[in-house]
Amino acid sequence: MDQSFFSTALVFLAAAVICVPLAKKSGLGSVLGYLIAGVIIGPFVMGFVGKEGQDIMHFAEFGVVMMLFLIGLELEPELLWKLRKSILGLGGLQVVLTTIVIAGVAMLFNFVWQQALALGMILALSSTAIVLQTLSEKGLMKTSAGQSAFSVLLFQDIAVIPMLALFPLLATLGTGNEQAADHHAAKTWVDGFPAWLHALIVLGIIAAIIVVGRIAVRPLLRIIAKTNMREIFTASALLIIVGIAVLMTQIGLSPALGSFLAGVVLANSEYKHELESDIEPFKGLLLGVFFIAVGASIDFHVVSQEYRTIILWVAALTAVKSLVLLLLGKVFKVSTEQNFIFSFSLTQVGEFAFVLFSFSLQQGVLSAETTSIMTAVVAISMALTPLVIMANEKLILPRVGTDEKEEREADEIDEKNPVIIAGFGHFGSMIGRFLRANKIPATYLDLDSDRVDALRGMGFKVFYGDASRHELLQAAGADKARIIIIAIDSPEKRLEMIETVKKHFPHLHMLVRAKNRYDAYDLMNAGMLHIYRETLDTSLRVGVDAMSLLGYRKYTAKRLARNFIKYDEANMRHLSAIRNPDDYVVEAKKYIEEMEETLQSDRQNIFMGGDTSWDPETMREEARARENIAE
Amino acid sequence: MKKILILFAHPALEKSRVHKTLLKHIGGLDHVTFIDLYEHYPDFDIDVKREQQLLLSHDIIIWQHPLYWYSAPALLKQWQDLVLEHGWAYGKNGKALSGKKVFNVITSGGGMKAYQPEGYQHCTMPEILKPFERTATLCSMDYWPPFWIPGTHKLDAAEINEFGEKYRQLLIELGIDNLNEADVEQANCINDLIEISKSNLR
């Protein structure tokens, strides 16, 4: 590989690693961190990267394709249906109204209507990443403000698809960027076909994606999952997206649209979380690179000349977006305080704007000058979000506040279950059935694809995936859960998973299954407090029933079994501390002897009388002596 | 024929001398149902419906148990708490047990003399059994004086056997309704009546 690749990678990665944590720390969010990193390494500050920024951007756009796949994956039809009113009503009207008003403003700034419309659409969008993170940090996702914001963001995510389709029609500039666009659509299979045949092929391919996604991909993933090779699963996840992207390019459609569709088709599959966690890091990294490239491509000559315009745009934008949202919140009967929270949280422009800017530059919709200015406007509006929200909290809310911490009815979408059960074999499924019988919602994870299928058939929400992976646990809602039950079969995987949970989700109570006492020692040494040997209770139940059939009193046998467990566990705690095998043998022998002695004497007590409770012999003796004296 | 239900509660029958003997004497009576609570419910998970059905199908209920700390062993209390449901056993519409008779068959380490206001225990047996009486009355049942075996520490095998025979005799006479209810209600212990009725029979 050539030298320049490594040095470019070095610059990008170093910039990201330095800037992103700093930006996050100061409350600006990761998107701004990447942008700032881009600005710093760009031609106007340090000049590490110059023109190749554009090429990198084309490459990094693949991150956008992945992002749309993930958005599609998140769109479960049930969820959409549940939120249909607020998504279509609130979200739809927000996008349409804001687009119209901003387009009007843009025309005042002397843009032609096509450009004004494009700007309106781009700037109507808000930042999913910033808003969801802010709201969930403040614990507001379940309030009506959080729910409304979520619906609007969901609609915006979907609205990007028709926007991408619409932009080529708005092209007014015959720019030199055409070759970039041509480069994408170099030669397609459908070139030279008549329009009706073209349309037919496109429809056919889309139908094929849906059919293949529904019928073929799931069995295919199942087979791959069975090989138990994680990297092959990752490879096939990437293959799906790359394949779709190539296919879409070949028929002249946007790859983003195709992968979005593929995501929706797979949204209900049991591999959803696994796919998500496999694609997530690639998407994150590529989008990061993309944002850096955006930062690097901002033309600061233009920006410094036009700073008045920029300030004016930011002010107009914030005002228009928040007023439209306030109005809609009022119409949709969001209470006053919630409405302010909702409206001001969505005032910024989203990260999709950068994607759409670069797309509209390629398509000749907007000029390079406009996109430079607007990129700065968007970045500033994002940076202002924490300030706007703080101003709302400090200045406006105290005046309108009814301070409702409202809980809406149970149809929360982002409500994650309090219990996660990893491993849904005989052990885990018994726990699952018990919890389900008592209406305790739980998320189930399992690594056996056949079993996942069978259980989904029975109506359990089981997800396929390796529960020792941090990403999968994250996707399963481990950060919101309270308890994680580790019921997986393999002792090694259990220990791996314990390490993951300890590291990333230290707040979770871990209840761990243990195969036998040696396994339980390992778990004790791993610091586990709740350990359940899988055969202990059952074997002792057999013992109790055996004693009962031999004529012992049932209650007595029960108590003896409880005592046995008590001694055994105390003994285990002692033995688990011994690492040296020789010492272990000696100590274990001693303990077993001691235990048998204790149990023996205990049994004597319970059966034959003595100083345990219930008719103690000592009391009888005393009573006899006393009454003899009295007589 | 009156049907009798014995609810027996003893957590450590292995150690008991008196109750073991009593149980030996009461076998083979068709009108008597014997329920060993600690054997049926070693986990304290009482089957409420089953226990209620049993109550409904009997006329006389006996709580048989040793007297521990002036009360019954824990499982009998659990039985009362769960089985005597509001709206079934008591309360405005709780008349299921109305008119049934109930009494305790108890053993105590202390002798009869100890259970006097001036005695070692400073109170009488009816006072100690007050919670059972109130429970019975609230459930519209007639509460009868106990069959009481006092001073168990000092009893020898022959004396215990005699109590066993008396207990069996009591169950038989209750079955054929041979006891005068007015006599029963006035008695200090139901044991006293057995000898009277025994002599009457002869």
CSV table of N, CA, C and O in Angstrom, one decimal, chain B residues 86-140:
chain,number,residue,atom,x,y,z
B,86,HIS,N,-61.9,-13.5,53.7
B,86,HIS,CA,-62.9,-12.5,53.9
B,86,HIS,C,-64.0,-12.8,52.8
B,86,HIS,O,-63.6,-13.0,51.6
B,87,GLY,N,-65.2,-12.6,53.1
B,87,GLY,CA,-66.3,-12.9,52.1
B,87,GLY,C,-66.6,-14.4,52.0
B,87,GLY,O,-67.5,-14.7,51.3
B,88,TRP,N,-65.8,-15.2,52.6
B,88,TRP,CA,-66.1,-16.6,52.6
B,88,TRP,C,-66.3,-17.1,54.0
B,88,TRP,O,-67.4,-17.6,54.3
B,89,ALA,N,-65.3,-16.9,54.9
B,89,ALA,CA,-65.4,-17.4,56.2
B,89,ALA,C,-66.0,-16.3,57.2
B,89,ALA,O,-66.6,-16.6,58.2
B,90,TYR,N,-65.7,-15.0,56.8
B,90,TYR,CA,-66.2,-14.0,57.7
B,90,TYR,C,-66.5,-12.8,56.8
B,90,TYR,O,-66.3,-12.8,55.6
B,91,GLY,N,-67.1,-11.7,57.4
B,91,GLY,CA,-67.5,-10.5,56.7
B,91,GLY,C,-68.9,-10.6,56.3
B,91,GLY,O,-69.6,-11.6,56.7
B,92,LYS,N,-69.4,-9.6,55.7
B,92,LYS,CA,-70.9,-9.5,55.4
B,92,LYS,C,-71.4,-10.7,54.7
B,92,LYS,O,-72.5,-11.2,55.1
B,93,ASN,N,-70.7,-11.2,53.7
B,93,ASN,CA,-71.2,-12.3,53.0
B,93,ASN,C,-70.5,-13.6,53.3
B,93,ASN,O,-70.6,-14.6,52.6
B,94,GLY,N,-69.6,-13.6,54.4
B,94,GLY,CA,-68.8,-14.7,54.7
B,94,GLY,C,-69.5,-15.7,55.7
B,94,GLY,O,-69.3,-15.6,56.8
B,95,LYS,N,-70.4,-16.6,55.1
B,95,LYS,CA,-71.1,-17.4,56.1
B,95,LYS,C,-70.9,-18.9,55.8
B,95,LYS,O,-71.6,-19.8,56.2
B,96,ALA,N,-69.8,-19.2,55.1
B,96,ALA,CA,-69.6,-20.6,54.7
B,96,ALA,C,-69.4,-21.6,55.8
B,96,ALA,O,-69.8,-22.7,55.7
B,97,LEU,N,-68.9,-21.1,56.9
B,97,LEU,CA,-68.6,-22.0,58.1
B,97,LEU,C,-69.7,-21.9,59.2
B,97,LEU,O,-69.6,-22.5,60.2
B,98,SER,N,-70.8,-21.1,58.9
B,98,SER,CA,-71.8,-20.9,59.9
B,98,SER,C,-72.3,-22.1,60.5
B,98,SER,O,-72.7,-23.1,59.8
B,99,GLY,N,-72.3,-22.2,61.9
B,99,GLY,CA,-72.9,-23.3,62.6
B,99,GLY,C,-72.0,-24.5,62.8
B,99,GLY,O,-72.3,-25.4,63.5
B,100,LYS,N,-70.8,-24.5,62.3
B,100,LYS,CA,-69.9,-25.6,62.5
B,100,LYS,C,-69.3,-25.4,63.9
B,100,LYS,O,-69.2,-24.4,64.5
B,101,LYS,N,-68.8,-26.6,64.4
B,101,LYS,CA,-68.2,-26.6,65.8
B,101,LYS,C,-66.7,-26.7,65.6
B,101,LYS,O,-66.2,-27.3,64.6
B,102,VAL,N,-66.0,-26.0,66.5
B,102,VAL,CA,-64.5,-26.1,66.4
B,102,VAL,C,-63.9,-26.0,67.8
B,102,VAL,O,-64.4,-25.4,68.7
B,103,PHE,N,-62.9,-26.8,68.0
B,103,PHE,CA,-62.1,-26.8,69.2
B,103,PHE,C,-60.7,-27.2,69.0
B,103,PHE,O,-60.3,-27.8,68.0
B,104,ASN,N,-59.8,-26.9,70.0
B,104,ASN,CA,-58.4,-27.3,70.0
B,104,ASN,C,-58.2,-28.6,70.7
B,104,ASN,O,-58.8,-28.8,71.8
B,105,VAL,N,-57.3,-29.4,70.2
B,105,VAL,CA,-56.7,-30.5,70.9
B,105,VAL,C,-55.3,-30.1,71.2
B,105,VAL,O,-54.5,-30.0,70.2
B,106,ILE,N,-54.9,-29.8,72.4
B,106,ILE,CA,-53.6,-29.3,72.7
B,106,ILE,C,-52.9,-30.0,73.8
B,106,ILE,O,-53.5,-30.7,74.6
B,107,THR,N,-51.6,-29.9,73.7
B,107,THR,CA,-50.7,-30.5,74.8
B,107,THR,C,-49.9,-29.3,75.3
B,107,THR,O,-49.5,-28.4,74.6
B,108,SER,N,-49.7,-29.4,76.7
B,108,SER,CA,-48.9,-28.3,77.3
B,108,SER,C,-47.9,-28.9,78.2
B,108,SER,O,-48.2,-29.9,78.9
B,109,GLY,N,-46.7,-28.4,78.3
B,109,GLY,CA,-45.7,-28.9,79.2
B,109,GLY,C,-46.1,-28.6,80.7
B,109,GLY,O,-46.0,-29.5,81.5
B,110,GLY,N,-46.7,-27.4,80.9
B,110,GLY,CA,-47.1,-27.1,82.2
B,110,GLY,C,-48.4,-27.9,82.6
B,110,GLY,O,-49.2,-28.2,81.8
B,111,GLY,N,-48.5,-28.1,83.9
B,111,GLY,CA,-49.7,-28.8,84.4
B,111,GLY,C,-50.9,-27.9,84.5
B,111,GLY,O,-50.8,-26.7,84.4
B,112,MET,N,-52.0,-28.5,84.9
B,112,MET,CA,-53.2,-27.7,85.0
B,112,MET,C,-53.2,-26.6,86.0
B,112,MET,O,-53.7,-25.5,85.8
B,113,LYS,N,-52.4,-26.9,87.1
B,113,LYS,CA,-52.3,-25.9,88.2
B,113,LYS,C,-51.6,-24.7,87.8
B,113,LYS,O,-51.8,-23.6,88.3
B,114,ALA,N,-50.7,-24.8,86.8
B,114,ALA,CA,-49.9,-23.7,86.3
B,114,ALA,C,-50.8,-22.6,85.6
B,114,ALA,O,-50.5,-21.5,85.6
B,115,TYR,N,-51.9,-23.1,85.0
B,115,TYR,CA,-52.8,-22.2,84.3
B,115,TYR,C,-53.9,-21.7,85.1
B,115,TYR,O,-55.1,-22.0,84.9
B,116,GLN,N,-53.6,-21.0,86.2
B,116,GLN,CA,-54.5,-20.3,87.1
B,116,GLN,C,-54.0,-18.9,87.2
B,116,GLN,O,-52.8,-18.6,87.1
B,117,PRO,N,-54.9,-18.0,87.6
B,117,PRO,CA,-54.5,-16.6,87.7
B,117,PRO,C,-53.3,-16.5,88.7
B,117,PRO,O,-52.4,-15.7,88.6
B,118,GLU,N,-53.4,-17.4,89.8
B,118,GLU,CA,-52.3,-17.3,90.8
B,118,GLU,C,-51.2,-18.3,90.4
B,118,GLU,O,-50.2,-18.3,91.1
B,119,GLY,N,-51.3,-19.1,89.4
B,119,GLY,CA,-50.4,-20.1,89.1
B,119,GLY,C,-49.1,-19.6,88.4
B,119,GLY,O,-49.0,-18.4,88.2
B,120,TYR,N,-48.3,-20.5,87.9
B,120,TYR,CA,-47.0,-20.2,87.3
B,120,TYR,C,-47.2,-19.4,86.0
B,120,TYR,O,-46.4,-18.5,85.8
B,121,GLN,N,-48.3,-19.6,85.3
B,121,GLN,CA,-48.5,-18.9,84.0
B,121,GLN,C,-49.3,-17.7,84.2
B,121,GLN,O,-49.5,-16.9,83.2
B,122,HIS,N,-49.9,-17.5,85.4
B,122,HIS,CA,-50.6,-16.3,85.7
B,122,HIS,C,-51.8,-16.0,84.8
B,122,HIS,O,-52.3,-14.9,84.7
B,123,CYS,N,-52.3,-17.1,84.1
B,123,CYS,CA,-53.6,-16.9,83.4
B,123,CYS,C,-54.2,-18.3,83.1
B,123,CYS,O,-53.5,-19.3,83.2
B,124,THR,N,-55.4,-18.3,82.7
B,124,THR,CA,-56.1,-19.6,82.5
B,124,THR,C,-56.0,-20.0,81.0
B,124,THR,O,-55.7,-19.2,80.1
B,125,MET,N,-56.3,-21.3,80.8
B,125,MET,CA,-56.2,-21.8,79.4
B,125,MET,C,-57.2,-21.1,78.5
B,125,MET,O,-56.8,-20.7,77.4
B,126,PRO,N,-58.5,-20.9,78.9
B,126,PRO,CA,-59.4,-20.1,78.0
B,126,PRO,C,-58.8,-18.8,77.6
B,126,PRO,O,-59.0,-18.3,76.5
B,127,GLU,N,-58.1,-18.1,78.5
B,127,GLU,CA,-57.5,-16.8,78.2
B,127,GLU,C,-56.4,-17.0,77.1
B,127,GLU,O,-56.4,-16.2,76.1
B,128,ILE,N,-55.6,-18.0,77.2
B,128,ILE,CA,-54.6,-18.3,76.2
B,128,ILE,C,-55.2,-18.6,74.9
B,128,ILE,O,-54.7,-18.2,73.8
B,129,LEU,N,-56.3,-19.3,74.9
B,129,LEU,CA,-57.0,-19.7,73.6
B,129,LEU,C,-57.9,-18.7,73.0
B,129,LEU,O,-58.6,-18.9,72.1
B,130,LYS,N,-57.9,-17.5,73.7
B,130,LYS,CA,-58.8,-16.5,73.2
B,130,LYS,C,-58.7,-16.2,71.7
B,130,LYS,O,-59.7,-16.1,71.0
B,131,PRO,N,-57.5,-16.1,71.1
B,131,PRO,CA,-57.4,-15.8,69.7
B,131,PRO,C,-58.2,-16.9,68.8
B,131,PRO,O,-58.8,-16.6,67.9
B,132,PHE,N,-58.1,-18.2,69.3
B,132,PHE,CA,-58.9,-19.2,68.6
B,132,PHE,C,-60.4,-19.0,68.7
B,132,PHE,O,-61.1,-19.2,67.8
B,133,GLU,N,-60.8,-18.6,70.0
B,133,GLU,CA,-62.2,-18.4,70.2
B,133,GLU,C,-62.7,-17.3,69.3
B,133,GLU,O,-63.7,-17.4,68.7
B,134,ARG,N,-61.9,-16.2,69.3
B,134,ARG,CA,-62.4,-15.0,68.5
B,134,ARG,C,-62.4,-15.4,67.0
B,134,ARG,O,-63.4,-15.0,66.3
B,135,THR,N,-61.4,-16.1,66.5
B,135,THR,CA,-61.4,-16.5,65.1
B,135,THR,C,-62.7,-17.3,64.8
B,135,THR,O,-63.4,-17.1,63.8
B,136,ALA,N,-63.0,-18.3,65.7
B,136,ALA,CA,-64.2,-19.2,65.5
B,136,ALA,C,-65.4,-18.3,65.5
B,136,ALA,O,-66.3,-18.4,64.6
B,137,THR,N,-65.6,-17.4,66.5
B,137,THR,CA,-66.8,-16.6,66.6
B,137,THR,C,-66.9,-15.7,65.4
B,137,THR,O,-68.0,-15.6,64.8
B,138,LEU,N,-65.8,-15.1,64.9
B,138,LEU,CA,-65.9,-14.2,63.8
B,138,LEU,C,-66.3,-15.0,62.5
B,138,LEU,O,-67.0,-14.4,61.6
B,139,CYS,N,-66.0,-16.3,62.5
B,139,CYS,CA,-66.4,-17.1,61.4
B,139,CYS,C,-67.7,-17.8,61.6
B,139,CYS,O,-68.0,-18.8,60.9
B,140,SER,N,-68.5,-17.3,62.5
B,140,SER,CA,-69.8,-17.8,62.9
B,140,SER,C,-69.8,-19.3,63.2
B,140,SER,O,-70.8,-20.0,63.0
